[in-house]
Structures are given as C-alpha cells and as structure tokens.
Coordinates of C-alpha atoms and ligand atoms in Angstrom, one line a residue:
M1 CA -7.6 24.4 14.6
K2 CA -5.1 21.6 15.0
Y3 CA -8.0 19.4 16.5
I4 CA -10.3 20.1 13.8
F5 CA -7.7 19.1 11.2
F6 CA -6.9 15.9 13.3
S7 CA -10.5 14.8 13.6
F8 CA -11.1 15.3 9.8
F9 CA -8.1 13.2 9.3
V10 CA -9.4 10.4 11.6
L11 CA -12.8 10.6 9.9
R12 CA -11.1 10.2 6.6
L13 CA -9.4 7.0 7.9
F14 CA -12.6 5.4 8.9
A15 CA -14.4 6.5 5.8
S16 CA -11.8 5.4 3.4
D17 CA -12.9 1.8 3.7
E18 CA -16.3 2.7 2.3
F19 CA -14.9 4.6 -0.7
I20 CA -12.4 2.1 -1.8
T21 CA -13.1 1.3 -5.5
K22 CA -13.4 -2.2 -6.7
D23 CA -9.9 -2.1 -8.5
E24 CA -8.3 -0.8 -5.2
Y25 CA -9.9 -3.6 -3.2
A26 CA -8.9 -6.2 -5.8
K27 CA -5.3 -5.1 -5.8
M28 CA -5.2 -5.0 -1.9
L29 CA -6.6 -8.5 -1.8
Y30 CA -4.0 -9.8 -4.3
H31 CA -1.3 -8.4 -2.0
N32 CA -2.7 -9.2 1.3
P33 CA -5.1 -12.2 1.1
R34 CA -5.0 -13.1 4.9
G35 CA -1.7 -14.7 4.4
I36 CA 1.4 -14.3 2.2
G37 CA 0.6 -12.1 -0.8
C38 CA 0.0 -13.8 -4.2
H39 CA 2.4 -11.4 -5.9
K40 CA 5.3 -12.7 -3.7
C41 CA 5.2 -15.9 -5.8
H42 CA 3.1 -15.3 -8.8
G43 CA 4.6 -11.8 -9.5
E44 CA 2.8 -8.4 -9.6
D45 CA 1.3 -9.2 -13.0
G46 CA 0.3 -13.0 -12.2
K47 CA 2.7 -14.3 -14.7
G48 CA 4.7 -16.3 -12.3
L49 CA 8.1 -16.0 -10.8
E50 CA 11.1 -18.2 -10.2
L51 CA 11.3 -18.9 -6.6
G52 CA 14.7 -20.6 -6.4
R53 CA 16.9 -23.3 -8.0
Y54 CA 19.2 -26.0 -6.7
K55 CA 21.6 -28.7 -8.1
D56 CA 20.5 -32.3 -8.2
G57 CA 23.5 -34.1 -9.4
N58 CA 24.2 -32.6 -12.9
T59 CA 20.7 -31.1 -13.4
T60 CA 19.6 -27.8 -12.1
V61 CA 16.1 -27.9 -10.6
I62 CA 14.1 -24.6 -11.0
I63 CA 11.4 -23.9 -8.5
K64 CA 8.7 -21.8 -10.1
A65 CA 5.2 -20.4 -9.3
P66 CA 3.1 -20.7 -12.4
N67 CA 1.5 -18.1 -14.5
I68 CA -2.2 -17.8 -13.2
K69 CA -3.4 -15.2 -15.6
N70 CA -5.2 -17.2 -18.2
L71 CA -6.8 -20.1 -16.3
P72 CA -10.4 -20.9 -16.6
F73 CA -12.2 -19.7 -13.3
K74 CA -13.1 -23.2 -12.2
R75 CA -9.4 -24.3 -12.3
F76 CA -8.4 -21.0 -10.5
K77 CA -11.0 -21.5 -7.8
E78 CA -10.2 -25.2 -7.2
A79 CA -6.5 -24.5 -7.0
I80 CA -7.0 -21.8 -4.3
E81 CA -9.3 -23.9 -2.5
A82 CA -7.4 -27.3 -2.7
P83 CA -6.0 -28.4 0.8
R84 CA -2.8 -29.7 -0.5
H85 CA -0.2 -28.0 -2.5
K86 CA 3.5 -28.8 -3.0
L87 CA 4.6 -25.2 -2.2
M88 CA 1.7 -22.9 -2.3
P89 CA 0.2 -22.1 1.1
Q90 CA -3.4 -22.9 1.9
Y91 CA -5.8 -20.0 1.8
F92 CA -9.3 -19.6 3.3
L93 CA -11.0 -17.3 1.0
T94 CA -14.7 -16.6 0.4
D95 CA -16.1 -17.1 -3.2
K96 CA -16.4 -13.4 -3.5
E97 CA -12.7 -13.0 -2.7
I98 CA -11.6 -15.7 -5.2
K99 CA -13.8 -13.9 -7.9
T100 CA -12.2 -10.6 -6.9
L101 CA -8.6 -12.1 -7.3
Y102 CA -9.7 -13.5 -10.7
Y103 CA -11.1 -10.1 -11.8
Y104 CA -7.8 -8.4 -10.7
L105 CA -5.6 -10.8 -12.8
K106 CA -7.9 -10.4 -15.9
K107 CA -7.9 -6.6 -15.5
E108 CA -4.0 -6.7 -15.5
D109 CA -4.3 -8.5 -18.8
A110 CA -6.1 -5.5 -20.4
K111 CA -3.0 -3.3 -19.9
Ligands
HEC201 C1 4.7 -19.4 -1.5 C2 4.4 -19.1 -3.0 C3 3.0 -18.9 -3.4 C4 2.1 -18.0 -2.9 C5 2.2 -17.1 -1.8 C6 0.9 -18.2 -3.8 N1 1.1 -19.4 -4.6 FE1 -0.2 -20.0 -6.0 N2 1.1 -21.5 -6.5 C7 2.5 -21.5 -6.1 C8 3.1 -22.7 -6.7 C9 4.5 -23.3 -6.4 C10 2.0 -23.3 -7.4 C11 2.2 -24.7 -8.2 C12 1.6 -25.8 -7.3 C13 2.5 -26.1 -6.1 O1 3.7 -26.5 -6.4 O2 2.1 -25.8 -4.9 C14 0.8 -22.5 -7.3 C15 -0.4 -22.7 -8.0 C16 -1.3 -21.9 -8.1 C17 -2.5 -22.0 -8.9 C18 -2.9 -23.2 -9.9 C19 -2.2 -22.9 -11.3 C20 -2.6 -24.0 -12.3 O3 -2.0 -23.9 -13.3 O4 -3.5 -24.8 -12.0 C21 -3.4 -20.9 -8.6 C22 -4.6 -20.6 -9.4 C23 -2.7 -20.2 -7.8 N3 -1.6 -20.8 -7.4 C24 -3.1 -18.9 -7.2 C25 -2.7 -18.2 -6.1 C26 -3.3 -17.0 -5.6 C27 -4.5 -16.3 -6.1 C28 -2.4 -16.7 -4.5 C29 -2.8 -15.7 -3.5 C30 -4.0 -15.8 -2.7 C31 -1.3 -17.7 -4.5 N4 -1.5 -18.5 -5.5 C32 -0.3 -17.6 -3.6 C33 3.0 -20.7 -5.2 C34 2.4 -19.7 -4.4

C-alpha cells in the first residue's frame, strides 16, 4: 500500500509540470528567471523597491529599482535584453518568457 501511494506521489510530481496554469508559470518565472528573482528588486507587485541608501557628503543617495508595471512592451523587452545596466543583472530570456513576465505584471495590475 505504501508503495502504491509513493508511486502515485512520484507520478504527480512528474505530471505537475504539464498541468501548471499560465498564471502559475508566470509567477514562477517572475520569482525564478534563471537568475535572481525580479521580485527581489522590483517587489512582489513590480512597483519597485528601495535597495539601499548611502550618504554622499550632506546628501543621501537612495538606490531604487524602478516600477516596471506600466511600461510599453517594447521598452520592457529592450531593458531586459540590454547587455549593460548599472545595477540590474543581465538575463537571457526567450521572447516567450519576456512576454510571460509582462503578462504577469499586467495581471497583478488587475487586482
Ligand atoms: C538586483 C536588482 C534587480 C533585479 C534582480 C532585477 N532588476 Fe530590473 N532593474 C533594476 C534596476 C536598479 C533598474 C534601473 C536600471 C539600473 O540601474 O540597472 C532596473 C530596470 C529594469 C527595467 C527598465 C525600467 C524602465 O523604466 O525602463 C525593466 C523592464 C526591468 N528592470 C525588469 C526586470 C525584470 C523582468 C527582472 C527579472 C527578470 C528584473 N528586472 C530583475 C534592478 C533589478
């Protein structure tokens, strides 16, 4: 009986990939885009986060990741594919993956 249960569990594990919904996939990709998750800097909702601050003489410099929710798709895609950023790491994502991330951020908008 134990073994039957176990093989059922293993089958479920392998099968789960096929039954993942588009929304689940989009969320997964935003959190794990073959590199550091977008949410770590741009926040769960894509509205951006403060990453740190330091003093430069009398002024405080705030380091932020921008809001990426309301960008036109072209700008979104070009930014992700750009080879050089000041802070953001470089990603190697397919067109489909970039579209999925864009979809994810738009979807979060609707809430
Ligand atoms: C280490 C922090 C960090 C991570 C992780 C990160 N970003 Fe960024 N992102 C930034 C910062 C900071 C900028 C502003 C440009 C710069 O200074 O590098 C930026 C800029 C952008 C821009 C351009 C915004 C604009 O107004 O043109 C987009 C789009 C973007 N990020 C999307 C993403 C996506 C999608 C992911 C995940 C695949 C991601 N970022 C992961 C920090 C990060």
